[in-house]
XYZ file of C-alpha atoms in Angstrom:
559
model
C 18.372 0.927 27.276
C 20.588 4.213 25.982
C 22.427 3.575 22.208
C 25.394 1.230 22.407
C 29.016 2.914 23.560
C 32.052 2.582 21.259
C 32.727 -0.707 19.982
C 32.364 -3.638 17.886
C 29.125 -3.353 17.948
C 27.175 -5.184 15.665
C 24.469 -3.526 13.245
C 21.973 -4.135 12.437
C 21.613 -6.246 15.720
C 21.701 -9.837 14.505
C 18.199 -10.598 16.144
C 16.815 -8.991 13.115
C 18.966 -10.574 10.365
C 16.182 -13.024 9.680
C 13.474 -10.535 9.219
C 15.365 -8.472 7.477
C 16.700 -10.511 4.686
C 13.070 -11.602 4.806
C 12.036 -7.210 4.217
C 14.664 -7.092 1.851
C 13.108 -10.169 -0.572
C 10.071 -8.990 -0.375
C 11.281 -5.480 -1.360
C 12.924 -6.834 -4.425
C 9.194 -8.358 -5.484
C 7.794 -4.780 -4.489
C 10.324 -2.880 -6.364
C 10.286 -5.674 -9.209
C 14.150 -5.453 -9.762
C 15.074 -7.446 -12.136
C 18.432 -7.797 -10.739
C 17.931 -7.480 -6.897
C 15.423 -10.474 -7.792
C 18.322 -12.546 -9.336
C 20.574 -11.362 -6.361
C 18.297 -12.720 -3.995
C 17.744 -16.198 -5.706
C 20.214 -17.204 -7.434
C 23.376 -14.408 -7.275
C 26.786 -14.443 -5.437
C 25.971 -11.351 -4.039
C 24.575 -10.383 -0.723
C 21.435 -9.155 -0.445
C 21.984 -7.285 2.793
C 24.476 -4.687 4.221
C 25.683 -7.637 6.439
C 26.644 -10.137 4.111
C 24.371 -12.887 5.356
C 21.973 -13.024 2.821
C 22.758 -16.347 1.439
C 22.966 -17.970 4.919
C 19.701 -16.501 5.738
C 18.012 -17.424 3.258
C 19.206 -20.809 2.807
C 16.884 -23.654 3.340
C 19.474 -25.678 4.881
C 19.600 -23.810 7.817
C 15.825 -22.735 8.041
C 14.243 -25.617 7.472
C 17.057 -28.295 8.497
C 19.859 -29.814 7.225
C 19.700 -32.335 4.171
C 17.118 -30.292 1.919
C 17.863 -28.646 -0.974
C 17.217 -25.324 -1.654
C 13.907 -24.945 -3.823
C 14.229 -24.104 -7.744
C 14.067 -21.014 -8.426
C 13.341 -18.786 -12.133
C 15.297 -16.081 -11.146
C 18.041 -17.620 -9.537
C 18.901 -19.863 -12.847
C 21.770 -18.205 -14.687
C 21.265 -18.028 -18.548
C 23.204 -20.369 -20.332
C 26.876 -19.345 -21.703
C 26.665 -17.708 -25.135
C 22.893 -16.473 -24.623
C 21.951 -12.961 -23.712
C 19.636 -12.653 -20.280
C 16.130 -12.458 -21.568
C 13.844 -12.829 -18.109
C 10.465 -11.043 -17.981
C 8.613 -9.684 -15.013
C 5.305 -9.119 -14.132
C 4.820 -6.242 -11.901
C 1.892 -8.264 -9.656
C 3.602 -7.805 -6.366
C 3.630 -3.547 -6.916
C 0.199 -3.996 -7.759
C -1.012 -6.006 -5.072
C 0.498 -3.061 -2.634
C -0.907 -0.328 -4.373
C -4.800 -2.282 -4.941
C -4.113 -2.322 -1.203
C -3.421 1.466 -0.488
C -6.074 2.412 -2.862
C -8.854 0.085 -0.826
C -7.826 1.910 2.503
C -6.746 5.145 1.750
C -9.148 5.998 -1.640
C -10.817 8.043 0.380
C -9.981 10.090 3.953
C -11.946 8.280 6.917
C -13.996 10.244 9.147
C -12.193 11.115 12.947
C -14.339 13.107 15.062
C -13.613 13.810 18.482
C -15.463 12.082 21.169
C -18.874 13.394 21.568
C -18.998 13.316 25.321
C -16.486 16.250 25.369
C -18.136 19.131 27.909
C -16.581 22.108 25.283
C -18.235 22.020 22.431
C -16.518 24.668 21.283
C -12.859 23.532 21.742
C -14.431 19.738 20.167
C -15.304 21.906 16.802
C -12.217 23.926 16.825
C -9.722 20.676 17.548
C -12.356 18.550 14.690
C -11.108 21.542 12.510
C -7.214 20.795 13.351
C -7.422 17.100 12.695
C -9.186 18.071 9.107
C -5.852 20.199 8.405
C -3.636 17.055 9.697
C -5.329 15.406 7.116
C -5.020 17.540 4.273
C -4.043 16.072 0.675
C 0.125 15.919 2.466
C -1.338 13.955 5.254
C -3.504 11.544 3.495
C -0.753 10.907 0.605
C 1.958 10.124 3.618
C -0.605 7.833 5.215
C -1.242 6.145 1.698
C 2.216 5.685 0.853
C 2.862 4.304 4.520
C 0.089 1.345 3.564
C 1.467 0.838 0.603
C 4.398 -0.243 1.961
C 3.323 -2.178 4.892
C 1.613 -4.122 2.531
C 5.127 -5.396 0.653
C 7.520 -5.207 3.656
C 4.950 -6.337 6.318
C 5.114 -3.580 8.430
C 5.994 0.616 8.102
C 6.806 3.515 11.283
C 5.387 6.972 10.964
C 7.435 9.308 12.888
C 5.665 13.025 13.750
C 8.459 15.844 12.943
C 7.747 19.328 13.244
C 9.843 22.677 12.125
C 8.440 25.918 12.051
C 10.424 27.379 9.285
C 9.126 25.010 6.713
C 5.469 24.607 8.406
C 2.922 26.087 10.849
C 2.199 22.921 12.073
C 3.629 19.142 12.401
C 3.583 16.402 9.814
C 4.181 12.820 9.152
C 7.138 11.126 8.012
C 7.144 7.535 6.915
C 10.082 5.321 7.920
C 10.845 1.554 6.452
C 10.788 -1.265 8.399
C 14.743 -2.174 8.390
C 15.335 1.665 9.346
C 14.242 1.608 12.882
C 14.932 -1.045 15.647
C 11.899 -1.620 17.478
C 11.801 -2.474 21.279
C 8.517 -3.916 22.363
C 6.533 -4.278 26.130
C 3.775 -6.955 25.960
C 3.582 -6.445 22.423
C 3.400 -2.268 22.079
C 6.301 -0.704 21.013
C 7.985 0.881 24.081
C 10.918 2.044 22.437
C 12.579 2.844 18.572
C 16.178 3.307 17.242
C 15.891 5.043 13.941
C 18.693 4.813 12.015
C 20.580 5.810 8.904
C 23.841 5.891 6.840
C 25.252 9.676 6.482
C 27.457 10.597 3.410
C 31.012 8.985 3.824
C 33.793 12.087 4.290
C 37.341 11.378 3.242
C 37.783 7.719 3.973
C 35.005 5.391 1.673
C 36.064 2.574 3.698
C 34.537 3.841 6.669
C 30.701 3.976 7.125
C 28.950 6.968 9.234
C 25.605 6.082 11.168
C 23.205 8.674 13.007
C 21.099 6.693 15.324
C 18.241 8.450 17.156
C 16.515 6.615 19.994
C 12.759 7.511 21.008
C 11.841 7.061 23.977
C 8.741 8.631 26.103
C 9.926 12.545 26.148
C 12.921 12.143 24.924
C 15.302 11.439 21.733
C 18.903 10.297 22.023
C 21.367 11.129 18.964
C 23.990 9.286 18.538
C 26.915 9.312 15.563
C 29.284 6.314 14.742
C 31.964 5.752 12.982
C 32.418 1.982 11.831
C 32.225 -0.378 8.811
C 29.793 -2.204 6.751
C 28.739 -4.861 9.658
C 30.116 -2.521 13.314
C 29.020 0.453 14.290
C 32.695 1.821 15.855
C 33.726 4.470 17.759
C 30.612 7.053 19.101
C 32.084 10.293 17.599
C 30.466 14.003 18.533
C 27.378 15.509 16.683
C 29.262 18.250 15.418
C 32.385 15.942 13.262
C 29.707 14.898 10.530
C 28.157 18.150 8.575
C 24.846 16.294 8.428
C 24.475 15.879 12.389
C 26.119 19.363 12.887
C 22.884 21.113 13.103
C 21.797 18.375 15.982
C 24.225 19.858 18.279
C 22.467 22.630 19.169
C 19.462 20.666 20.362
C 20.811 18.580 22.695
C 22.331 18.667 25.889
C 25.642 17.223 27.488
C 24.417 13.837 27.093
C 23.530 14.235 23.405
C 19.644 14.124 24.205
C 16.427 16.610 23.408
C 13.362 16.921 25.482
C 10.589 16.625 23.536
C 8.194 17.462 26.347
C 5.339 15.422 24.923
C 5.033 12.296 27.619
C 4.471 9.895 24.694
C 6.722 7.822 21.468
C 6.759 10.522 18.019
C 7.254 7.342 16.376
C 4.003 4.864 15.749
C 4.118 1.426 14.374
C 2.116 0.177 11.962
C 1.905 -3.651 10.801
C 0.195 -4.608 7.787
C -1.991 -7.857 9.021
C -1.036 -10.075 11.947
C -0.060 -13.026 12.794
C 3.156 -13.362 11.180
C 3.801 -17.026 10.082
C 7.372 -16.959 8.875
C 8.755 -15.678 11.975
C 7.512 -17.965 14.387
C 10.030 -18.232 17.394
C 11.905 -14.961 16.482
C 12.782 -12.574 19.252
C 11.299 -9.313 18.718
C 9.634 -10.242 15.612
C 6.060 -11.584 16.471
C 4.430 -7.694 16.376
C 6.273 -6.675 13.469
C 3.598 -7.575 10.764
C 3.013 -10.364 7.740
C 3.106 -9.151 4.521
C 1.196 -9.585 1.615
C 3.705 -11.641 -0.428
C 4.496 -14.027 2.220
C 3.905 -17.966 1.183
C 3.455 -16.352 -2.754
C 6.872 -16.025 -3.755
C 6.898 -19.042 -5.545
C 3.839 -18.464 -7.303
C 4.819 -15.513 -8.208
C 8.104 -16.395 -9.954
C 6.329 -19.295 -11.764
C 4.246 -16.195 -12.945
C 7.332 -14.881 -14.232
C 9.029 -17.949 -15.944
C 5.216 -18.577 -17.452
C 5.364 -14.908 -18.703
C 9.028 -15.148 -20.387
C 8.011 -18.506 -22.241
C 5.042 -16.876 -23.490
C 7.773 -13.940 -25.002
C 10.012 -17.058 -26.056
C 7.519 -18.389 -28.411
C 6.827 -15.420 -29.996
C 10.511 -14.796 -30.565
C 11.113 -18.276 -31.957
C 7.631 -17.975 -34.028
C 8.964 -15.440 -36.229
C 9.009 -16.842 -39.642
C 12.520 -18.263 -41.139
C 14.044 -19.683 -44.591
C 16.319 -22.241 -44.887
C 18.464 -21.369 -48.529
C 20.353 -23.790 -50.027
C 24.041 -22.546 -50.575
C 23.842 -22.680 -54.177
C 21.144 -20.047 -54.469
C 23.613 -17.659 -52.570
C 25.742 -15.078 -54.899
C 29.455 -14.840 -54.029
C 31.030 -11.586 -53.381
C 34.419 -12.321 -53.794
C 36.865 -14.111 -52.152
C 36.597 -14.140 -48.369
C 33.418 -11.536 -48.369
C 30.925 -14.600 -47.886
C 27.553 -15.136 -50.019
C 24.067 -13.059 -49.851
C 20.786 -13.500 -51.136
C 18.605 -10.641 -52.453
C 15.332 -11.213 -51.161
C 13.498 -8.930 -53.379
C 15.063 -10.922 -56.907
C 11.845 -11.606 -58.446
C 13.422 -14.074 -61.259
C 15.687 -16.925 -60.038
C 17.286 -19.502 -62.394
C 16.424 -23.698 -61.546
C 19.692 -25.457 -61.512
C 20.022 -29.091 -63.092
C 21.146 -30.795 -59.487
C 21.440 -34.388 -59.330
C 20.497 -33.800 -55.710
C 17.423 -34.289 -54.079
C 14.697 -32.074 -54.544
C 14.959 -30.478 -50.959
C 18.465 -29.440 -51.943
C 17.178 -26.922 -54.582
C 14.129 -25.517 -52.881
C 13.583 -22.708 -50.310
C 11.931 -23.989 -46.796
C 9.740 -22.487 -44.825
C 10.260 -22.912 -40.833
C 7.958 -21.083 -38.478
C 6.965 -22.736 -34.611
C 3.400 -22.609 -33.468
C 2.931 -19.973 -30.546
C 1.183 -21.290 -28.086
C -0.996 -18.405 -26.951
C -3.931 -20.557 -25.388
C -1.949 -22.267 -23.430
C 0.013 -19.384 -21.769
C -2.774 -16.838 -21.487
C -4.771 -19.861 -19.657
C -1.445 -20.772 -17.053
C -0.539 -17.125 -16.945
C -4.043 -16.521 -15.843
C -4.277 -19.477 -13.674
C -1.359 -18.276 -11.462
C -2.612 -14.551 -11.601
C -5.892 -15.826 -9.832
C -4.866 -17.931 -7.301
C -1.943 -15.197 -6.136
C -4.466 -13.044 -5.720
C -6.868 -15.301 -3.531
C -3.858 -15.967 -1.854
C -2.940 -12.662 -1.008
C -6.048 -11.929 -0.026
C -7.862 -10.005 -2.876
C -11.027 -10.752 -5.551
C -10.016 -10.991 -9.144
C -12.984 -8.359 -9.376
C -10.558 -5.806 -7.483
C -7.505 -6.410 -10.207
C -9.994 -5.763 -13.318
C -10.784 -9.970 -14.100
C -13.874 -9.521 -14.629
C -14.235 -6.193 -17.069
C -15.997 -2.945 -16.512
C -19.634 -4.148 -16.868
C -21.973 -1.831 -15.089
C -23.454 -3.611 -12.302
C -25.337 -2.502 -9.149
C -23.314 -1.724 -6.307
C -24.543 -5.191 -4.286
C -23.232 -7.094 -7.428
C -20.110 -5.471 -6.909
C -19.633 -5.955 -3.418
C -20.344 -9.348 -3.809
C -17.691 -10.226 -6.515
C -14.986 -8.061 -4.388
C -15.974 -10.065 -1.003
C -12.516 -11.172 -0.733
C -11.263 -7.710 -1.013
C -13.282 -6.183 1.001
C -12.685 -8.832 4.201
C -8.728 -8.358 3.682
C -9.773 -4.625 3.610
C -12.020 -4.985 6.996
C -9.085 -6.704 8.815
C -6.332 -4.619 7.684
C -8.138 -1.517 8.892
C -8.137 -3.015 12.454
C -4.658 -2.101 12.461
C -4.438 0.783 10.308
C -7.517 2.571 12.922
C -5.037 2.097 16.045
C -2.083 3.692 14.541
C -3.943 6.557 12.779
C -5.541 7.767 16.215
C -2.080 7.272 18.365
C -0.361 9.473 15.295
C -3.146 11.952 15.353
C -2.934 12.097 19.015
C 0.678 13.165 18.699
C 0.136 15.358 16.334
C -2.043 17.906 18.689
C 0.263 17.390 21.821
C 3.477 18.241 19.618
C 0.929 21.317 17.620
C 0.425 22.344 20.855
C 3.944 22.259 22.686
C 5.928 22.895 20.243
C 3.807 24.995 16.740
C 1.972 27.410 19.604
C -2.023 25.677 18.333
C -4.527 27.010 20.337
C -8.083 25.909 20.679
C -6.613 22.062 20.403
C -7.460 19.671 23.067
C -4.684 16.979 22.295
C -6.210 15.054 25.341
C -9.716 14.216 23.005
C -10.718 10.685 23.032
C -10.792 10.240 19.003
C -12.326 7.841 16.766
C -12.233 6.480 13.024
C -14.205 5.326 10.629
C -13.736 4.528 7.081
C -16.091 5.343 4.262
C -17.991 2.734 2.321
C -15.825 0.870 -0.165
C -18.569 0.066 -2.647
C -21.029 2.995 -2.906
C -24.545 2.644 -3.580
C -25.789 4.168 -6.359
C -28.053 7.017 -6.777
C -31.097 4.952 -8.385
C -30.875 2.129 -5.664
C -31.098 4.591 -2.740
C -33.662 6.956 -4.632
C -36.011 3.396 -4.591
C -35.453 2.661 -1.109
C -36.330 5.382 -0.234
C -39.676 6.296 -2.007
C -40.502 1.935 -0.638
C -39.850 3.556 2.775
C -41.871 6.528 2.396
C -44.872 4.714 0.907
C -44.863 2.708 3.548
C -44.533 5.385 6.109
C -41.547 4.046 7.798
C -39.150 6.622 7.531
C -38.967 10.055 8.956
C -37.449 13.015 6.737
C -34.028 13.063 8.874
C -33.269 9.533 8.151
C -34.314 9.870 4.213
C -31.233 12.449 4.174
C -29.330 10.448 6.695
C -29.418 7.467 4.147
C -28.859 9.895 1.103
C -25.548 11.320 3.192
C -23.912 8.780 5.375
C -21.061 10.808 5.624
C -22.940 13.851 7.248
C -23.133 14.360 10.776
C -26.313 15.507 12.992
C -26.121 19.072 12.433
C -25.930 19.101 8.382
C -28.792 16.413 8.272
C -30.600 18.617 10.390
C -29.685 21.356 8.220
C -30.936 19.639 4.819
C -34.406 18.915 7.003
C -34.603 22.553 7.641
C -34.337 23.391 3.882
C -36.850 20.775 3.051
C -39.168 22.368 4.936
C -38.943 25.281 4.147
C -39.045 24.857 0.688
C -42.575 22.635 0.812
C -43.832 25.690 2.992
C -42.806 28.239 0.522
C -44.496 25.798 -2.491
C -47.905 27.197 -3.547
C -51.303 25.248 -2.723
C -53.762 24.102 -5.425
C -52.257 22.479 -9.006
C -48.758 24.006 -9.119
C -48.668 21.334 -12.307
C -51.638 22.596 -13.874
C -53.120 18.956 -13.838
C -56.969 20.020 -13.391
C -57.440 17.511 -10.421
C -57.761 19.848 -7.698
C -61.270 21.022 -7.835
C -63.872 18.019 -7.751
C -62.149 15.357 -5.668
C -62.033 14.199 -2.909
C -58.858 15.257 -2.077
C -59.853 19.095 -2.565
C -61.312 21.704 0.423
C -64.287 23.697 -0.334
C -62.224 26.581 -0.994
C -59.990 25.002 -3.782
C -56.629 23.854 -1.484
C -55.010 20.526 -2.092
C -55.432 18.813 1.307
C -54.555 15.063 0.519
C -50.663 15.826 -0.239
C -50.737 17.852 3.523
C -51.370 15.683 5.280
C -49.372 13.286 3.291
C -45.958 15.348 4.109
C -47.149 15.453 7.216
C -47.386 11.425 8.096
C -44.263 11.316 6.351
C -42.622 13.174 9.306
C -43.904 11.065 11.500
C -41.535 8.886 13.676
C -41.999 5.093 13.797
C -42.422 4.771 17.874
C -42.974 1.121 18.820
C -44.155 0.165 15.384
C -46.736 2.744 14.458
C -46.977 6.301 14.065
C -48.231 8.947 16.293
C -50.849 9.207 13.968
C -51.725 5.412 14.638
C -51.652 5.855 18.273
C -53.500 8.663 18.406
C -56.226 6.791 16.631
């Protein structure tokens, strides 16, 4: 389908007003704008380009007529007279970054697919990918989880240009920036689009839409207003487009010559359940706030009453108005509060009337901390995520199986949200080489590698743990020298273990015989030769490098 011809044409399409008034919520929690949160809630603004974000969001026409709308903290207005004095708690930022951090922390491991015949060009394209994923690569990929985890779902679009860099890179795009057409649930097709600097009229609104399809992008340049996108004007009457003119041919499109999208979707966790019955919006992703908004604000309003108290807890003194000293006519009365003498006056009033009173409210910390807390925990078992992960439980040292098992709940979100994130990082990488290779002149790439994944260990063993398994496993004579350093370095492949087995060696063969400790039990036992070498710890390293075959050594069988 090429970009739509001049026109009234609306934009966004309306198919996707619902999701993204929906995006645009959910960025307002993200971003934790105070007043975009307000806006959203309980404002007479719009909260989208359109102007629909009341209608959209209304529960009258969501949820069927006759219901009202659900109370909201931020959408009550303060009362006349009283200054604004709403607090937020930044939870929904966190709860995207906690969820960056558990997938991107560290780089995973992609090696090319060991059945390749070249060895040679599999090392040398292994090399390429590892400069794809230098620190630029793995911060874009980061950031692009980060916000799939708010808005529900992010693009990554591979751009190359060899005046700024050898090779390509990645370029994160947000959800409501690119109109995604799908086939049987992959995305066959992507508008990206943007809003260019207005020129002389403000009233008018300039849009650049690029459409990606297999080997091929489509520019396009409208001028319209705030909800059309107008007349299709040439590339070369914005400056910002200008450049695009030279790239394209009569029909305003560029080759790419790669046979495949440059832009890749990926979704944070699937199935969406707010969108049910959407066109177009089943693949586009759930997001981590969805179903916690209200617990959330109630986080809020619980975290702004906790501030009230302490505001109305400040101590106070009620004066009666004969203690006050005149200042003259129509300059009003004060009271020094540092007059250490003060003269009783004979009152016939009460005695109340002649005394200074003390007013100060009770704060009511236990109360909030507990609700607060409360309402911290269950949004994060709703979202997903151990309390463990957000720092409930302290910074006690623990073993690493102690810490796995209070993070459980992370660590499942973290398992199923890299079943998306591994699909989208190989189709991006894959991109990568064939544009490195077209277009950046890489040699020694083979962009046609099957690839694969995997991520490192989010709770790592420690070094005392492993160091006892180990020596159990060697006592027993049940492990073999390359799996000792196998188990040591998971993230190793064959040829460094084998490497580290190598040096092992060699250094026992290079260690002298007898007592290299000086321990005076080699001569006299049982374990000493005739002429004075140590034979018992021999053969010792030498079962130990036996392999387990069938449930005995070699040793064993030969017996």
């Amino acid at each position: 389908m090429p970009l739509p011809p001049s026109g009234k044409t609306p934009w966004p399409p309306p198919r996707f007003d619902i999701p993204h008034a929906d995006m645009d919520m959910w960025r307002a929690w993200y971003a934790g704008d105070t007043g975009h949160l307000a806006a959203v809630y309980g404002g007479t603004a719009a909260y989208t380009r359109n102007g629909l974000a009341r209608e959209f969001f209304d529960v009258d026409r969501r949820r069927g007529a006759g219901i009202n709308e659900p109370r909201m903290f931020w959408g009550q207005d303060p009362a006349p007279g009283q200054q604004a004095a709403k607090l937020h708690v930044p939870i929904a930022g966190d709860l995207a970054e906690m969820s960056a951090n558990l997938l991107w922390a560290e780089v995973p491991q992609v090696t090319v697919d060991g059945d390749s015949t070249d060895t040679a060009l599999a090392r040398t394209t292994q090399a390429q990918i590892g400069r794809y994923l230098d620190d630029r690569g793995h911060a874009k990929l980061r950031e692009a989880a980060e916000l799939a985890a708010g808005l529900s779902n992010v693009y990554v679009r591979v751009v190359w240009d060899l005046s700024l860099r050898p090779r390509p890179w990645l370029d994160v795009l947000d959800p409501d920036a690119v109109i995604p057409e799908w086939r049987w649930g992959m995305l066959a097709a992507a508008t990206v689009w943007r809003e260019l600097e207005p020129l002389t009229d403000t009233t008018q609104v300039w849009r650049l839409l690029e459409r990606h399809e297999p080997g091929v992008i489509e520019y396009g340049l409208y001028r319209g207003t705030v909800t059309d996108l107008g007349m299709r004007m040439e590339l070369v009457d914005h400056p910002e487009s200008e450049a695009l003119a030279k790239r394209v041919d009569g029909q305003d499109r560029q080759a790419t010559k790669v046979n495949r999208l440059l832009v890749s979707h990926m979704p944070n966790v699937l199935p969406n359940r707010v969108w049910d019955g959407i066109p177009d919006a089943a693949p586009l992703g759930r997001s981590d706030y969805a179903g916690i908004e209200p617990m959330m604000d109630a986080l809020d309003e619980g975290w702004t009453s906790w501030m009230r108290d302490l505001r109305l807890g400040k101590s106070r003194l009620l004066l009666p108005q004969t203690m006050l000293e005149s200042t003259g006519p129509g300059t009003g009365s004060t009271f020094d509060l540092d007059k250490e003498l003060l003269v009783e006056l004979n009152m016939l009033d009460d005695e109340k009337s002649s005394s200074i009173t003390q007013v100060q409210f009770k704060i009511r910390v236990e109360e909030h901390e507990a609700t607060c807390k409360a309402l911290r925990r269950q949004i994060l078992s709703s979202a997903g995520y151990s309390a463990q992960s957000y720092g409930e439980e302290g910074s006690v040292a623990v073993t690493a199986t102690e810490v796995a098992a209070r993070k459980e709940e992370s660590l499942t979100t973290r398992g199923l949200k890299i079943l998306y994130q591994r699909p989208a990082l190989l189709e991006t990488l894959t991109t990568m080489m064939w544009v490195d290779v077209v277009h950046c002149g890489a040699k020694g790439v083979d962009p046609a590698a099957e690839l694969t994944a995997s991520w490192p260990q989010a709770v790592q063993p420690d070094q005392e743990s492993t160091a006892r398994t180990l020596s159990l496993l060697d006592a027993a004579g049940a492990i073999s020298t390359f799996m000792k350093v196998k188990l040591r370095e998971p993230s190793w492949d064959d040829a460094e273990v084998m490497a580290e087995v190598q040096r092992i060696r060699e250094d026992r063969a290079a260690s002298p015989a007898g007592d290299p400790f000086n321990t005076g039990g080699a001569a006299g036992t049982d374990n000493a030769d005739p002429a004075g070498d140590e034979v018992g710890p021999a053969l010792d390293d030498a079962a130990a490098e036996d392999e387990v075959v069938g449930g005995g050594s070699r040793a064993e069988l030969a017996a």
